[in-house]
């Protein structure tokens, strides 16, 4: 990786107090403000004609600081000059236009008599690749108070000369023995359907052989080759490149016009000894090559140009089944072979229908030369998995706009996810903050809302955050709270067989006493809701953990509830409790049995109920 130092002899500055004076003879370049010169701007012409590339790895401007006024930092900004100037004649009155770049440094008093460096790689690359013409740079100091004086070539002491240090990667040079070939035909031969063109002439050849007036062209050195061909025929026609008597995918070109020429191109992977031919593969009939099209001279009626552009591609033998698969069944068997070692987590999370779409994508997008490595196959698989829309697995990410529910393009709201998922499917809710400004209605049977760690829903209004009306729905792994306490529950269950698993629901802090707290609740079941399951949830800082309405049945197991007036309020319900525990600060009561609740099972033995639930404090109001 060469590093070169480019000198900058054409350096000067201009002064607003001396607007007609040129200062290119000065040993120092003034940048900033001071009483004698007022506003001073440095100018530098930089000659990059010796740089042999159009992109460099780094370009660092090195300047020696000789004078700096003031004790505060002096900001020095690199500006791209946008019009020509001559360093030997420019004055403040003829100052060229310029625009600031992102390159700048702060010069300190500690930098005196040292070399400071400014990275201008982006600007140099813009010059080299032609984005902007190279008219040089202007240095400015926007603080309006301090002045920095940088050394120029006129200072005589060479270590202080300004310079641009450039590092770049070597331009690859094609090897002198890189195979190439140009073979052409000047005759008016007629080529029958499924016959090949016999080329009459050999142009430049190296590492490629061909006998004149024959069709086969022989590759002598294995490698990847770029192949271009031309055909000019009297009839409408179509030709295809053949490799060892097999058509090369993507090499068929043609024209529907008579007496017309066209060009085809393709890249092939060839072994030593492979034969290349150009065949009249699917034309309607024989094709007469036309060597007189367009003029009176004998022209080229067909040609092939071949250039080796890389080493031969050797696909991993492990990928034979993948590269030979002809349908999704074969591709599924190939990629799920444990010996291949692919990471199939994303693929396995998809429904069978979505997996089939991914498998078809692997078939459709498989390179003609095959997947060259397991890593390239993994990359293609991951991309297909991320792009597929699986109605059984919809993705949501807070703030996403214009999504479709795929991993790569998730929806931005939970409601969008519910609308898109099919019954029985899962809405995957990624980590993030989800403001709830309208009620979420989980209204599809069997749907799971699955929160990733860090998925937090914040209620921002006086309404029930989530209403569950879909039978068999599950809410799992979500954190829910509100911006202020609202007299509503966060989740209302209005369907049978609903499961709440591993959620954390808490309210904003409210001052004591609890009797004055806003009646906010984690969960409320509607009357006669059957087979509810609450498991491993955490509820705290609420008036009530769960209010269980009459006729509700189900199981409430292994939850943690604390800092509530009542952890679980049983109002004529028949839910069982087991393994629940109580944190700090404690609840006023852990379990409350309200009037009208049965005296029989499962509430006939309160001592056992307390023991089964971490010695729960029970308020029996029956």
mmCIF file of N, CA and C in Angstrom, residues 424-499:
data_model
loop_
_atom_site.group_PDB
_atom_site.id
_atom_site.type_symbol
_atom_site.label_atom_id
_atom_site.label_comp_id
_atom_site.label_asym_id
_atom_site.label_seq_id
_atom_site.Cartn_x
_atom_site.Cartn_y
_atom_site.Cartn_z
ATOM 1 N N UNK A 424 -53.957 -17.889 14.693
ATOM 2 C CA UNK A 424 -52.981 -18.905 15.080
ATOM 3 C C UNK A 424 -51.546 -18.480 14.893
ATOM 4 N N UNK A 425 -51.327 -17.303 14.291
ATOM 5 C CA UNK A 425 -49.970 -16.843 14.037
ATOM 6 C C UNK A 425 -49.403 -16.044 15.194
ATOM 7 N N UNK A 426 -48.172 -15.535 14.993
ATOM 8 C CA UNK A 426 -47.461 -14.800 16.035
ATOM 9 C C UNK A 426 -47.044 -13.440 15.514
ATOM 10 N N UNK A 427 -47.293 -12.416 16.339
ATOM 11 C CA UNK A 427 -46.775 -11.074 16.062
ATOM 12 C C UNK A 427 -45.538 -10.890 16.939
ATOM 13 N N UNK A 428 -44.374 -10.831 16.301
ATOM 14 C CA UNK A 428 -43.110 -10.675 17.019
ATOM 15 C C UNK A 428 -42.851 -9.182 17.220
ATOM 16 N N UNK A 429 -42.795 -8.751 18.473
ATOM 17 C CA UNK A 429 -42.658 -7.333 18.796
ATOM 18 C C UNK A 429 -41.228 -7.081 19.249
ATOM 19 N N UNK A 430 -40.473 -6.358 18.423
ATOM 20 C CA UNK A 430 -39.067 -6.132 18.715
ATOM 21 C C UNK A 430 -38.893 -5.134 19.861
ATOM 22 N N UNK A 431 -37.696 -5.133 20.441
ATOM 23 C CA UNK A 431 -37.375 -4.197 21.512
ATOM 24 C C UNK A 431 -37.602 -2.767 21.042
ATOM 25 N N UNK A 432 -38.129 -1.936 21.926
ATOM 26 C CA UNK A 432 -38.406 -0.550 21.583
ATOM 27 C C UNK A 432 -39.565 -0.025 22.418
ATOM 28 N N UNK A 433 -39.825 1.245 22.294
ATOM 29 C CA UNK A 433 -40.908 1.893 23.034
ATOM 30 C C UNK A 433 -42.097 2.116 22.107
ATOM 31 N N UNK A 434 -43.265 1.639 22.540
ATOM 32 C CA UNK A 434 -44.470 1.710 21.717
ATOM 33 C C UNK A 434 -45.523 2.564 22.429
ATOM 34 N N UNK A 435 -45.675 3.825 22.046
ATOM 35 C CA UNK A 435 -46.731 4.654 22.633
ATOM 36 C C UNK A 435 -48.106 4.107 22.239
ATOM 37 N N UNK A 436 -48.989 3.941 23.221
ATOM 38 C CA UNK A 436 -50.340 3.438 22.947
ATOM 39 C C UNK A 436 -51.302 4.616 23.052
ATOM 40 N N UNK A 437 -51.739 5.097 21.898
ATOM 41 C CA UNK A 437 -52.646 6.253 21.849
ATOM 42 C C UNK A 437 -54.061 5.853 21.445
ATOM 43 N N UNK A 438 -54.226 4.643 20.958
ATOM 44 C CA UNK A 438 -55.552 4.080 20.702
ATOM 45 C C UNK A 438 -55.532 2.624 21.141
ATOM 46 N N UNK A 439 -56.684 2.096 21.467
ATOM 47 C CA UNK A 439 -56.745 0.745 22.028
ATOM 48 C C UNK A 439 -56.262 -0.316 21.036
ATOM 49 N N UNK A 440 -55.506 -1.263 21.560
ATOM 50 C CA UNK A 440 -55.087 -2.430 20.786
ATOM 51 C C UNK A 440 -56.144 -3.508 20.978
ATOM 52 N N UNK A 441 -56.710 -4.002 19.889
ATOM 53 C CA UNK A 441 -57.732 -5.047 19.956
ATOM 54 C C UNK A 441 -57.149 -6.331 19.392
ATOM 55 N N UNK A 442 -56.850 -7.259 20.302
ATOM 56 C CA UNK A 442 -56.336 -8.563 19.885
ATOM 57 C C UNK A 442 -57.548 -9.448 19.606
ATOM 58 N N UNK A 443 -58.005 -9.419 18.354
ATOM 59 C CA UNK A 443 -59.318 -9.959 18.015
ATOM 60 C C UNK A 443 -59.263 -11.186 17.123
ATOM 61 N N UNK A 444 -58.110 -11.810 17.016
ATOM 62 C CA UNK A 444 -58.003 -12.998 16.166
ATOM 63 C C UNK A 444 -57.678 -14.221 17.014
ATOM 64 N N UNK A 445 -58.342 -15.315 16.703
ATOM 65 C CA UNK A 445 -58.209 -16.531 17.499
ATOM 66 C C UNK A 445 -56.789 -17.085 17.413
ATOM 67 N N UNK A 446 -56.267 -17.469 18.565
ATOM 68 C CA UNK A 446 -54.993 -18.181 18.610
ATOM 69 C C UNK A 446 -53.772 -17.344 18.328
ATOM 70 N N UNK A 447 -53.911 -16.046 18.196
ATOM 71 C CA UNK A 447 -52.760 -15.200 17.881
ATOM 72 C C UNK A 447 -51.930 -14.960 19.140
ATOM 73 N N UNK A 448 -50.619 -14.946 18.970
ATOM 74 C CA UNK A 448 -49.691 -14.652 20.062
ATOM 75 C C UNK A 448 -49.008 -13.323 19.808
ATOM 76 N N UNK A 449 -49.067 -12.437 20.806
ATOM 77 C CA UNK A 449 -48.223 -11.237 20.800
ATOM 78 C C UNK A 449 -46.991 -11.586 21.604
ATOM 79 N N UNK A 450 -45.846 -11.684 20.933
ATOM 80 C CA UNK A 450 -44.619 -12.143 21.579
ATOM 81 C C UNK A 450 -43.613 -11.001 21.630
ATOM 82 N N UNK A 451 -43.380 -10.481 22.830
ATOM 83 C CA UNK A 451 -42.455 -9.372 22.985
ATOM 84 C C UNK A 451 -41.031 -9.853 23.177
ATOM 85 N N UNK A 452 -40.099 -9.228 22.459
ATOM 86 C CA UNK A 452 -38.696 -9.470 22.710
ATOM 87 C C UNK A 452 -38.267 -8.670 23.936
ATOM 88 N N UNK A 453 -37.192 -9.061 24.610
ATOM 89 C CA UNK A 453 -36.723 -8.263 25.752
ATOM 90 C C UNK A 453 -36.530 -6.804 25.354
ATOM 91 N N UNK A 454 -37.111 -5.902 26.148
ATOM 92 C CA UNK A 454 -36.994 -4.482 25.833
ATOM 93 C C UNK A 454 -38.192 -3.910 25.105
ATOM 94 N N UNK A 455 -39.209 -4.735 24.831
ATOM 95 C CA UNK A 455 -40.428 -4.229 24.181
ATOM 96 C C UNK A 455 -41.342 -3.636 25.247
ATOM 97 N N UNK A 456 -41.527 -2.327 25.227
ATOM 98 C CA UNK A 456 -42.285 -1.634 26.275
ATOM 99 C C UNK A 456 -43.420 -0.829 25.658
ATOM 100 N N UNK A 457 -44.646 -1.064 26.171
ATOM 101 C CA UNK A 457 -45.836 -0.356 25.724
ATOM 102 C C UNK A 457 -46.178 0.703 26.771
ATOM 103 N N UNK A 458 -46.380 1.948 26.332
ATOM 104 C CA UNK A 458 -46.684 3.027 27.255
ATOM 105 C C UNK A 458 -48.053 3.601 26.917
ATOM 106 N N UNK A 459 -49.006 3.378 27.819
ATOM 107 C CA UNK A 459 -50.364 3.910 27.636
ATOM 108 C C UNK A 459 -50.333 5.422 27.792
ATOM 109 N N UNK A 460 -50.961 6.118 26.839
ATOM 110 C CA UNK A 460 -50.965 7.582 26.858
ATOM 111 C C UNK A 460 -52.386 8.123 26.708
ATOM 112 N N UNK A 461 -53.307 7.557 27.452
ATOM 113 C CA UNK A 461 -54.687 8.028 27.392
ATOM 114 C C UNK A 461 -55.559 7.267 28.372
ATOM 115 N N UNK A 462 -56.727 7.812 28.670
ATOM 116 C CA UNK A 462 -57.641 7.220 29.642
ATOM 117 C C UNK A 462 -58.532 6.193 28.961
ATOM 118 N N UNK A 463 -57.940 5.058 28.614
ATOM 119 C CA UNK A 463 -58.690 3.964 27.988
ATOM 120 C C UNK A 463 -57.955 2.657 28.270
ATOM 121 N N UNK A 464 -58.627 1.546 28.032
ATOM 122 C CA UNK A 464 -58.008 0.226 28.233
ATOM 123 C C UNK A 464 -56.984 0.008 27.129
ATOM 124 N N UNK A 465 -55.733 -0.238 27.513
ATOM 125 C CA UNK A 465 -54.662 -0.329 26.521
ATOM 126 C C UNK A 465 -54.880 -1.483 25.553
ATOM 127 N N UNK A 466 -55.284 -2.666 26.084
ATOM 128 C CA UNK A 466 -55.406 -3.837 25.216
ATOM 129 C C UNK A 466 -56.674 -4.609 25.575
ATOM 130 N N UNK A 467 -57.496 -4.843 24.585
ATOM 131 C CA UNK A 467 -58.707 -5.654 24.737
ATOM 132 C C UNK A 467 -58.488 -6.953 23.972
ATOM 133 N N UNK A 468 -58.643 -8.072 24.679
ATOM 134 C CA UNK A 468 -58.435 -9.375 24.043
ATOM 135 C C UNK A 468 -59.794 -10.010 23.794
ATOM 136 N N UNK A 469 -60.156 -10.142 22.514
ATOM 137 C CA UNK A 469 -61.421 -10.763 22.134
ATOM 138 C C UNK A 469 -61.222 -11.984 21.254
ATOM 139 N N UNK A 470 -59.986 -12.342 20.997
ATOM 140 C CA UNK A 470 -59.696 -13.522 20.186
ATOM 141 C C UNK A 470 -59.501 -14.745 21.064
ATOM 142 N N UNK A 471 -60.316 -15.753 20.858
ATOM 143 C CA UNK A 471 -60.228 -16.976 21.648
ATOM 144 C C UNK A 471 -58.850 -17.606 21.507
ATOM 145 N N UNK A 472 -58.285 -18.025 22.655
ATOM 146 C CA UNK A 472 -57.000 -18.713 22.628
ATOM 147 C C UNK A 472 -55.817 -17.811 22.377
ATOM 148 N N UNK A 473 -56.003 -16.498 22.488
ATOM 149 C CA UNK A 473 -54.895 -15.574 22.251
ATOM 150 C C UNK A 473 -53.891 -15.637 23.399
ATOM 151 N N UNK A 474 -52.642 -15.266 23.081
ATOM 152 C CA UNK A 474 -51.570 -15.241 24.083
ATOM 153 C C UNK A 474 -50.853 -13.903 24.023
ATOM 154 N N UNK A 475 -50.588 -13.325 25.193
ATOM 155 C CA UNK A 475 -49.734 -12.137 25.296
ATOM 156 C C UNK A 475 -48.548 -12.527 26.157
ATOM 157 N N UNK A 476 -47.356 -12.405 25.585
ATOM 158 C CA UNK A 476 -46.176 -12.934 26.281
ATOM 159 C C UNK A 476 -44.982 -11.990 26.129
ATOM 160 N N UNK A 477 -44.292 -11.757 27.231
ATOM 161 C CA UNK A 477 -43.012 -11.057 27.182
ATOM 162 C C UNK A 477 -43.084 -9.559 27.026
ATOM 163 N N UNK A 478 -44.239 -8.949 27.261
ATOM 164 C CA UNK A 478 -44.367 -7.499 27.097
ATOM 165 C C UNK A 478 -44.216 -6.784 28.436
ATOM 166 N N UNK A 479 -43.702 -5.559 28.377
ATOM 167 C CA UNK A 479 -43.709 -4.652 29.519
ATOM 168 C C UNK A 479 -44.705 -3.543 29.211
ATOM 169 N N UNK A 480 -45.594 -3.262 30.180
ATOM 170 C CA UNK A 480 -46.622 -2.250 29.972
ATOM 171 C C UNK A 480 -46.638 -1.292 31.156
ATOM 172 N N UNK A 481 -46.763 -0.004 30.866
ATOM 173 C CA UNK A 481 -46.916 1.011 31.895
ATOM 174 C C UNK A 481 -47.670 2.180 31.271
ATOM 175 N N UNK A 482 -47.760 3.306 31.980
ATOM 176 C CA UNK A 482 -48.461 4.470 31.448
ATOM 177 C C UNK A 482 -47.700 5.725 31.825
ATOM 178 N N UNK A 483 -47.967 6.809 31.073
ATOM 179 C CA UNK A 483 -47.270 8.066 31.365
ATOM 180 C C UNK A 483 -47.766 8.696 32.665
ATOM 181 N N UNK A 484 -49.069 8.548 32.947
ATOM 182 C CA UNK A 484 -49.661 8.964 34.226
ATOM 183 C C UNK A 484 -50.651 7.876 34.629
ATOM 184 N N UNK A 485 -51.043 7.800 35.903
ATOM 185 C CA UNK A 485 -52.027 6.781 36.297
ATOM 186 C C UNK A 485 -53.395 7.065 35.669
ATOM 187 N N UNK A 486 -54.003 6.047 35.094
ATOM 188 C CA UNK A 486 -55.354 6.166 34.540
ATOM 189 C C UNK A 486 -56.249 5.147 35.245
ATOM 190 N N UNK A 487 -57.504 5.457 35.474
ATOM 191 C CA UNK A 487 -58.407 4.538 36.181
ATOM 192 C C UNK A 487 -58.936 3.443 35.253
ATOM 193 N N UNK A 488 -58.032 2.725 34.661
ATOM 194 C CA UNK A 488 -58.383 1.660 33.717
ATOM 195 C C UNK A 488 -57.409 0.490 33.907
ATOM 196 N N UNK A 489 -57.816 -0.664 33.437
ATOM 197 C CA UNK A 489 -56.899 -1.792 33.397
ATOM 198 C C UNK A 489 -56.049 -1.704 32.135
ATOM 199 N N UNK A 490 -54.865 -2.296 32.194
ATOM 200 C CA UNK A 490 -54.018 -2.335 31.012
ATOM 201 C C UNK A 490 -54.506 -3.405 30.028
ATOM 202 N N UNK A 491 -54.936 -4.552 30.548
ATOM 203 C CA UNK A 491 -55.431 -5.632 29.694
ATOM 204 C C UNK A 491 -56.797 -6.076 30.199
ATOM 205 N N UNK A 492 -57.754 -6.138 29.283
ATOM 206 C CA UNK A 492 -59.060 -6.705 29.600
ATOM 207 C C UNK A 492 -59.244 -7.970 28.772
ATOM 208 N N UNK A 493 -59.572 -9.048 29.476
ATOM 209 C CA UNK A 493 -59.745 -10.344 28.815
ATOM 210 C C UNK A 493 -61.224 -10.556 28.552
ATOM 211 N N UNK A 494 -61.590 -10.718 27.285
ATOM 212 C CA UNK A 494 -62.980 -10.911 26.911
ATOM 213 C C UNK A 494 -63.159 -12.095 25.988
ATOM 214 N N UNK A 495 -62.336 -13.129 26.153
ATOM 215 C CA UNK A 495 -62.423 -14.320 25.302
ATOM 216 C C UNK A 495 -61.927 -15.515 26.112
ATOM 217 N N UNK A 496 -62.357 -16.714 25.755
ATOM 218 C CA UNK A 496 -61.915 -17.904 26.487
ATOM 219 C C UNK A 496 -60.494 -18.311 26.093
ATOM 220 N N UNK A 497 -59.879 -19.080 26.999
ATOM 221 C CA UNK A 497 -58.594 -19.738 26.733
ATOM 222 C C UNK A 497 -57.457 -18.752 26.477
ATOM 223 N N UNK A 498 -57.550 -17.588 27.057
ATOM 224 C CA UNK A 498 -56.498 -16.585 26.889
ATOM 225 C C UNK A 498 -55.360 -16.860 27.863
ATOM 226 N N UNK A 499 -54.119 -16.627 27.395
ATOM 227 C CA UNK A 499 -52.939 -16.842 28.242
ATOM 228 C C UNK A 499 -52.129 -15.552 28.333
#
